[in-house]
Amino acid sequence: MQSLSLFRGLFGCALLINLLLNTSALAQPAYSGPSGAVVFAKAQQLEAAGNKAAAAAAYQQAYEAYTSVDDSEGMTKALARKNALSRPTTTTTVPARPAAAPAGGTQPLAGSVKGGRPAGLFFMTRYWIATHSLEKSTYYFAPNGQVYVDPAGFSAAQLAAVPAASRGSYTVAGRKLSVRWASGQTESADVEPQSETFAWNMGIFLAGRPFASASQLVGAFEGGNSISTSSGSAAAVSSLTFRANGTYSGGNASSFGGRNEAGASTYSAGSSGGSAGRWSLSGWTLTLTDATGRTSSGVAYPIEKNEKTGQVTRFYFNNVAYKRL
């Protein structure tokens, strides 16, 4: 059985792609012009010269060129640069003091593998050839033999709220790890354990650890997700900058593109936005509060750091793996 957690992340994109593919009003002629790399380089030159408006337009053209050849990486970076240039130069005034961290709640165990049996929190990645996408999820193997995929938190209520297809019980017998999901479906495959990682069911699981301190998040990060099929593609990028005074700013951009049976581009669409406010880190939970008071929180933890400096270079938050810029 393919992991149902994949479909939570991809279903919305696939549904929108199918909807757009059947909407003739959005159809556009196939792109014809310089390659994405050529236009992107021109856009960089314009940006370096301080001509932001022309650079943004060139990044948009580069995006269209990348879309025409189904270059998801190119689409993502072109949109990211256009989004960065298109943000207003004025920023929302926010309190300079750090946001108060929420009261501590139930905290999960850090990930570990003992005797071939996983326990605690793990970061899972699995590549799907059909959609050219990398699935990313948080797996929590609780001490009571239960497993949860992408929980919003770790209190009893939050774990109980995880969809039935993403929570269940797990057992390890010999080299076999088996999961019986609450939905009634089962998965079973050999587990290949290492000291802090293991492989199972085409996925790689990396033991998760909490941030040592909130200061490890200070800096600028960027991440994204993308999928690509014979009928279209979708990509989304997100950026977050955390400051030591407790304020943050961020932006996001998404794009969708379609192709006909001959492989020619039929349409492209996209959107972008931004926010600013206060941030706080409490245990494994990162909370963002924008200037209107609206909050967004989720499980967050480092997944890579510089061994020499100890600086966190990658972290995971709300289905996005962010890389330090």
Short mmCIF file of C-alpha atoms in Angstrom, two decimals:
data_model
loop_
_atom_site.label_atom_id
_atom_site.label_comp_id
_atom_site.label_asym_id
_atom_site.label_seq_id
_atom_site.Cartn_x
_atom_site.Cartn_y
_atom_site.Cartn_z
CA MET A 1 0.00 0.00 0.00
CA GLN A 2 1.33 3.44 -0.84
CA SER A 3 1.51 5.64 2.22
CA LEU A 4 -1.71 7.58 2.51
CA SER A 5 0.15 10.47 4.02
CA LEU A 6 1.42 11.21 0.49
CA PHE A 7 -2.09 11.85 -0.76
CA ARG A 8 -2.83 14.42 1.94
CA GLY A 9 0.01 16.50 0.57
CA LEU A 10 -0.59 15.85 -3.13
CA PHE A 11 -4.37 15.50 -3.43
CA GLY A 12 -5.09 19.21 -3.27
CA CYS A 13 -2.45 19.97 -5.92
CA ALA A 14 -3.64 17.15 -8.17
CA LEU A 15 -7.26 18.25 -7.83
CA LEU A 16 -6.41 21.82 -8.76
CA ILE A 17 -4.32 20.66 -11.72
CA ASN A 18 -7.20 18.55 -13.02
CA LEU A 19 -9.60 21.45 -12.54
CA LEU A 20 -7.36 23.84 -14.42
CA LEU A 21 -6.72 21.37 -17.23
CA ASN A 22 -10.45 21.30 -17.91
CA THR A 23 -10.94 25.07 -17.83
CA SER A 24 -10.49 26.36 -21.38
CA ALA A 25 -10.60 29.98 -20.27
CA LEU A 26 -7.18 29.54 -18.67
CA ALA A 27 -5.52 28.05 -21.72
CA GLN A 28 -2.51 29.94 -23.04
CA PRO A 29 -0.35 29.40 -26.12
CA ALA A 30 2.83 27.37 -25.64
CA TYR A 31 5.88 29.37 -24.62
CA SER A 32 8.34 30.30 -27.34
CA GLY A 33 11.42 32.26 -26.45
CA PRO A 34 14.84 32.05 -24.82
CA SER A 35 15.58 29.19 -22.43
CA GLY A 36 14.84 29.54 -18.75
CA ALA A 37 18.53 29.63 -17.86
CA VAL A 38 19.19 32.50 -20.26
CA VAL A 39 16.26 34.57 -19.01
CA PHE A 40 17.04 33.80 -15.37
CA ALA A 41 20.62 35.04 -15.84
CA LYS A 42 19.27 38.24 -17.40
CA ALA A 43 16.92 38.69 -14.46
CA GLN A 44 19.82 38.32 -12.04
CA GLN A 45 21.74 41.03 -13.89
CA LEU A 46 18.74 43.36 -13.73
CA GLU A 47 18.31 42.67 -10.03
CA ALA A 48 22.01 43.34 -9.36
CA ALA A 49 21.66 46.64 -11.23
CA GLY A 50 18.78 47.65 -8.93
CA ASN A 51 16.05 47.48 -11.59
CA LYS A 52 13.58 45.49 -9.51
CA ALA A 53 10.52 45.91 -11.74
CA ALA A 54 12.33 44.68 -14.85
CA ALA A 55 13.97 41.89 -12.89
CA ALA A 56 10.59 40.69 -11.56
CA ALA A 57 9.19 40.64 -15.09
CA ALA A 58 12.21 38.68 -16.29
CA TYR A 59 11.87 36.16 -13.48
CA GLN A 60 8.23 35.68 -14.55
CA GLN A 61 9.40 35.02 -18.13
CA ALA A 62 12.01 32.59 -16.81
CA TYR A 63 9.28 30.79 -14.87
CA GLU A 64 7.23 30.43 -18.07
CA ALA A 65 10.29 29.12 -19.91
CA TYR A 66 11.02 26.58 -17.18
CA THR A 67 7.35 25.55 -17.18
CA SER A 68 7.48 24.81 -20.91
CA VAL A 69 10.13 22.13 -20.33
CA ASP A 70 8.74 20.90 -17.00
CA ASP A 71 11.77 22.08 -14.99
CA SER A 72 10.27 22.13 -11.47
CA GLU A 73 13.51 23.27 -9.85
CA GLY A 74 13.78 26.17 -12.27
CA MET A 75 10.11 27.08 -11.77
CA THR A 76 10.60 27.10 -8.01
CA LYS A 77 13.69 29.34 -7.97
CA ALA A 78 12.24 31.77 -10.56
CA LEU A 79 9.05 32.19 -8.55
CA ALA A 80 11.02 32.57 -5.33
CA ARG A 81 13.06 35.44 -6.75
CA LYS A 82 10.03 37.11 -8.33
CA ASN A 83 8.17 36.82 -5.03
CA ALA A 84 11.07 38.34 -3.11
CA LEU A 85 11.22 41.34 -5.47
CA SER A 86 7.46 41.80 -5.55
CA ARG A 87 7.03 42.17 -1.79
CA PRO A 88 6.29 45.71 -0.58
CA THR A 89 9.34 47.55 0.69
CA THR A 90 7.40 48.73 3.72
CA THR A 91 6.90 46.20 6.50
CA THR A 92 4.21 45.83 9.08
CA THR A 93 5.19 47.26 12.45
CA VAL A 94 5.32 44.52 15.05
CA PRO A 95 6.33 44.50 18.70
CA ALA A 96 10.09 44.30 19.13
CA ARG A 97 9.85 41.97 22.11
CA PRO A 98 9.84 38.19 21.59
CA ALA A 99 6.46 36.53 21.73
CA ALA A 100 5.67 34.69 24.92
CA ALA A 101 6.11 30.97 24.46
CA PRO A 102 2.99 28.89 25.01
CA ALA A 103 2.74 26.84 28.14
CA GLY A 104 4.68 23.59 27.88
CA GLY A 105 2.61 20.57 26.97
CA THR A 106 3.24 16.91 26.36
CA GLN A 107 6.60 16.44 24.69
CA PRO A 108 7.55 13.47 22.49
CA LEU A 109 10.59 11.27 22.83
CA ALA A 110 13.60 12.00 20.65
CA GLY A 111 14.08 9.35 17.98
CA SER A 112 16.20 6.26 18.59
CA VAL A 113 16.64 2.75 17.20
CA LYS A 114 17.28 0.00 19.72
CA GLY A 115 17.38 -3.69 18.84
CA GLY A 116 15.97 -2.90 15.40
CA ARG A 117 12.93 -1.22 16.95
CA PRO A 118 12.29 2.51 16.37
CA ALA A 119 11.00 4.69 19.19
CA GLY A 120 10.27 8.40 19.33
CA LEU A 121 10.10 11.00 16.57
CA PHE A 122 11.55 10.53 13.07
CA PHE A 123 11.77 12.61 9.91
CA MET A 124 10.76 10.46 6.91
CA THR A 125 11.54 11.05 3.22
CA ARG A 126 10.39 8.91 0.31
CA TYR A 127 10.83 9.66 -3.41
CA TRP A 128 7.97 8.95 -5.82
CA ILE A 129 9.08 8.47 -9.42
CA ALA A 130 5.56 8.84 -10.85
CA THR A 131 5.23 12.43 -9.63
CA HIS A 132 8.93 13.37 -9.39
CA SER A 133 8.24 14.43 -5.81
CA LEU A 134 9.81 13.89 -2.42
CA GLU A 135 7.33 12.94 0.29
CA LYS A 136 8.23 14.34 3.71
CA SER A 137 6.51 13.43 6.97
CA THR A 138 6.93 13.27 10.72
CA TYR A 139 6.47 9.80 12.20
CA TYR A 140 6.03 9.46 15.95
CA PHE A 141 6.50 5.96 17.38
CA ALA A 142 5.01 6.33 20.87
CA PRO A 143 6.16 4.22 23.85
CA ASN A 144 2.74 2.52 24.03
CA GLY A 145 3.17 0.90 20.60
CA GLN A 146 1.15 3.48 18.67
CA VAL A 147 2.43 5.34 15.61
CA TYR A 148 1.24 8.72 14.31
CA VAL A 149 2.01 10.49 11.02
CA ASP A 150 2.22 14.30 10.99
CA PRO A 151 0.52 15.02 14.32
CA ALA A 152 -0.24 18.69 15.04
CA GLY A 153 1.08 18.18 18.56
CA PHE A 154 1.62 15.49 21.14
CA SER A 155 -1.13 15.91 23.72
CA ALA A 156 -3.62 13.06 24.04
CA ALA A 157 -6.25 15.15 22.23
CA GLN A 158 -3.92 16.08 19.36
CA LEU A 159 -2.78 12.50 18.84
CA ALA A 160 -6.39 11.28 18.91
CA ALA A 161 -7.24 13.88 16.24
CA VAL A 162 -4.78 12.38 13.72
CA PRO A 163 -6.83 10.83 10.83
CA ALA A 164 -7.44 7.09 11.10
CA ALA A 165 -5.35 6.44 7.99
CA SER A 166 -2.37 8.07 9.72
CA ARG A 167 -2.48 6.54 13.20
CA GLY A 168 -2.31 2.96 14.30
CA SER A 169 -0.31 0.32 16.17
CA TYR A 170 3.07 -1.05 15.20
CA THR A 171 5.01 -4.21 15.98
CA VAL A 172 8.50 -5.44 15.17
CA ALA A 173 9.09 -9.18 14.72
CA GLY A 174 12.55 -10.16 13.58
CA ARG A 175 13.36 -7.83 10.67
CA LYS A 176 9.72 -7.08 9.91
CA LEU A 177 8.05 -3.81 10.96
CA SER A 178 4.27 -3.96 10.61
CA VAL A 179 1.71 -1.18 11.07
CA ARG A 180 -2.04 -1.69 11.40
CA TRP A 181 -3.67 1.66 10.74
CA ALA A 182 -6.89 2.63 12.53
CA SER A 183 -8.56 2.72 9.11
CA GLY A 184 -8.10 -1.06 8.88
CA GLN A 185 -5.30 -1.09 6.35
CA THR A 186 -1.89 -2.59 7.06
CA GLU A 187 1.69 -2.08 5.93
CA SER A 188 4.53 -4.53 6.49
CA ALA A 189 8.12 -4.49 5.24
CA ASP A 190 11.65 -5.29 6.34
CA VAL A 191 13.27 -2.70 8.54
CA GLU A 192 16.94 -1.89 7.98
CA PRO A 193 18.21 -0.21 11.16
CA GLN A 194 21.29 1.94 11.68
CA SER A 195 22.34 3.80 14.83
CA GLU A 196 20.07 6.82 14.28
CA THR A 197 18.26 5.98 11.05
CA PHE A 198 16.37 3.13 9.48
CA ALA A 199 14.89 2.26 6.10
CA TRP A 200 11.36 0.89 5.79
CA ASN A 201 8.80 0.61 3.01
CA MET A 202 10.87 2.71 0.54
CA GLY A 203 11.30 5.49 3.12
CA ILE A 204 14.35 6.76 4.98
CA PHE A 205 13.73 7.63 8.64
CA LEU A 206 16.07 10.03 10.46
CA ALA A 207 15.93 10.26 14.26
CA GLY A 208 14.55 13.64 15.32
CA ARG A 209 15.91 15.83 18.10
CA PRO A 210 14.41 19.06 19.47
CA PHE A 211 16.10 22.43 19.05
CA ALA A 212 18.68 23.04 21.78
CA SER A 213 17.48 26.66 21.98
CA ALA A 214 15.32 29.11 20.03
CA SER A 215 18.46 30.96 18.93
CA GLN A 216 19.21 28.09 16.52
CA LEU A 217 16.33 29.35 14.36
CA VAL A 218 17.59 32.91 14.01
CA GLY A 219 18.34 33.59 10.33
CA ALA A 220 16.79 33.27 6.88
CA PHE A 221 15.46 29.99 5.44
CA GLU A 222 13.73 28.82 2.27
CA GLY A 223 11.98 25.58 1.32
CA GLY A 224 9.41 24.13 -1.06
CA ASN A 225 7.58 21.19 -2.58
CA SER A 226 6.77 20.20 -6.14
CA ILE A 227 5.06 17.48 -8.19
CA SER A 228 5.13 16.79 -11.92
CA THR A 229 3.07 14.43 -14.09
CA SER A 230 2.48 14.00 -17.81
CA SER A 231 -0.54 16.32 -17.62
CA GLY A 232 0.82 19.11 -15.47
CA SER A 233 2.95 20.25 -12.56
CA ALA A 234 2.68 22.20 -9.33
CA ALA A 235 5.29 23.88 -7.16
CA ALA A 236 5.28 25.90 -3.96
CA VAL A 237 8.07 27.78 -2.20
CA SER A 238 8.12 29.41 1.21
CA SER A 239 10.63 31.65 2.97
CA LEU A 240 10.95 32.51 6.66
CA THR A 241 13.31 34.93 8.41
CA PHE A 242 13.54 34.73 12.20
CA ARG A 243 15.08 37.59 14.19
CA ALA A 244 16.58 37.47 17.66
CA ASN A 245 14.08 40.09 18.90
CA GLY A 246 11.21 37.64 18.39
CA THR A 247 9.91 39.01 15.08
CA TYR A 248 9.67 37.18 11.77
CA SER A 249 8.81 37.86 8.14
CA GLY A 250 7.95 35.38 5.44
CA GLY A 251 6.69 34.91 1.92
CA ASN A 252 5.23 32.19 -0.24
CA ALA A 253 4.65 31.52 -3.92
CA SER A 254 2.84 28.73 -5.75
CA SER A 255 2.52 27.81 -9.39
CA PHE A 256 0.53 25.40 -11.52
CA GLY A 257 1.07 24.43 -15.13
CA GLY A 258 -0.55 22.07 -17.62
CA ARG A 259 0.43 20.21 -20.77
CA ASN A 260 -1.58 18.68 -23.59
CA GLU A 261 -1.16 15.16 -24.98
CA ALA A 262 1.66 16.38 -27.22
CA GLY A 263 3.55 17.66 -24.19
CA ALA A 264 3.14 21.36 -25.05
CA SER A 265 2.42 23.85 -22.28
CA THR A 266 -1.26 24.85 -22.22
CA TYR A 267 -1.44 27.21 -19.27
CA SER A 268 0.39 28.56 -16.25
CA ALA A 269 -0.93 30.17 -13.12
CA GLY A 270 0.52 31.26 -9.81
CA SER A 271 0.10 33.29 -6.66
CA SER A 272 2.25 34.83 -3.93
CA GLY A 273 1.89 36.43 -0.53
CA GLY A 274 3.73 37.44 2.61
CA SER A 275 3.35 37.97 6.35
CA ALA A 276 5.16 39.42 9.35
CA GLY A 277 4.72 39.18 13.08
CA ARG A 278 6.11 37.42 16.15
CA TRP A 279 7.47 33.89 16.56
CA SER A 280 8.06 31.57 19.49
CA LEU A 281 9.48 28.10 19.97
CA SER A 282 8.32 25.88 22.81
CA GLY A 283 9.77 22.39 22.84
CA TRP A 284 8.88 20.82 19.49
CA THR A 285 6.27 23.46 18.56
CA LEU A 286 6.91 26.58 16.46
CA THR A 287 4.22 29.27 16.58
CA LEU A 288 3.90 32.23 14.20
CA THR A 289 1.59 35.11 15.11
CA ASP A 290 1.03 37.71 12.39
CA ALA A 291 0.22 41.39 12.87
CA THR A 292 -3.53 40.68 12.95
CA GLY A 293 -3.14 38.19 15.79
CA ARG A 294 -3.73 35.14 13.61
CA THR A 295 -1.53 32.21 14.67
CA SER A 296 -0.09 29.23 12.87
CA SER A 297 1.72 26.50 14.75
CA GLY A 298 3.17 23.10 14.02
CA VAL A 299 5.79 20.55 14.91
CA ALA A 300 9.30 21.83 14.14
CA TYR A 301 12.74 20.31 14.64
CA PRO A 302 16.24 20.44 13.08
CA ILE A 303 17.13 17.83 10.46
CA GLU A 304 20.67 18.92 9.62
CA LYS A 305 23.37 21.00 11.26
CA ASN A 306 26.94 22.07 10.66
CA GLU A 307 28.99 19.68 12.79
CA LYS A 308 31.82 22.20 13.19
CA THR A 309 29.75 25.21 14.24
CA GLY A 310 26.63 23.48 15.57
CA GLN A 311 24.48 25.83 13.46
CA VAL A 312 21.20 24.35 12.25
CA THR A 313 21.25 24.38 8.44
CA ARG A 314 17.93 22.62 7.76
CA PHE A 315 14.72 22.26 9.75
CA TYR A 316 11.26 20.82 9.20
CA PHE A 317 8.00 22.67 9.81
CA ASN A 318 4.46 22.06 8.53
CA ASN A 319 5.40 19.69 5.67
CA VAL A 320 8.24 21.89 4.41
CA ALA A 321 11.96 21.22 4.83
CA TYR A 322 13.68 24.62 5.09
CA LYS A 323 17.33 25.30 4.21
CA ARG A 324 19.35 28.16 5.68
CA LEU A 325 20.24 30.79 3.07
#
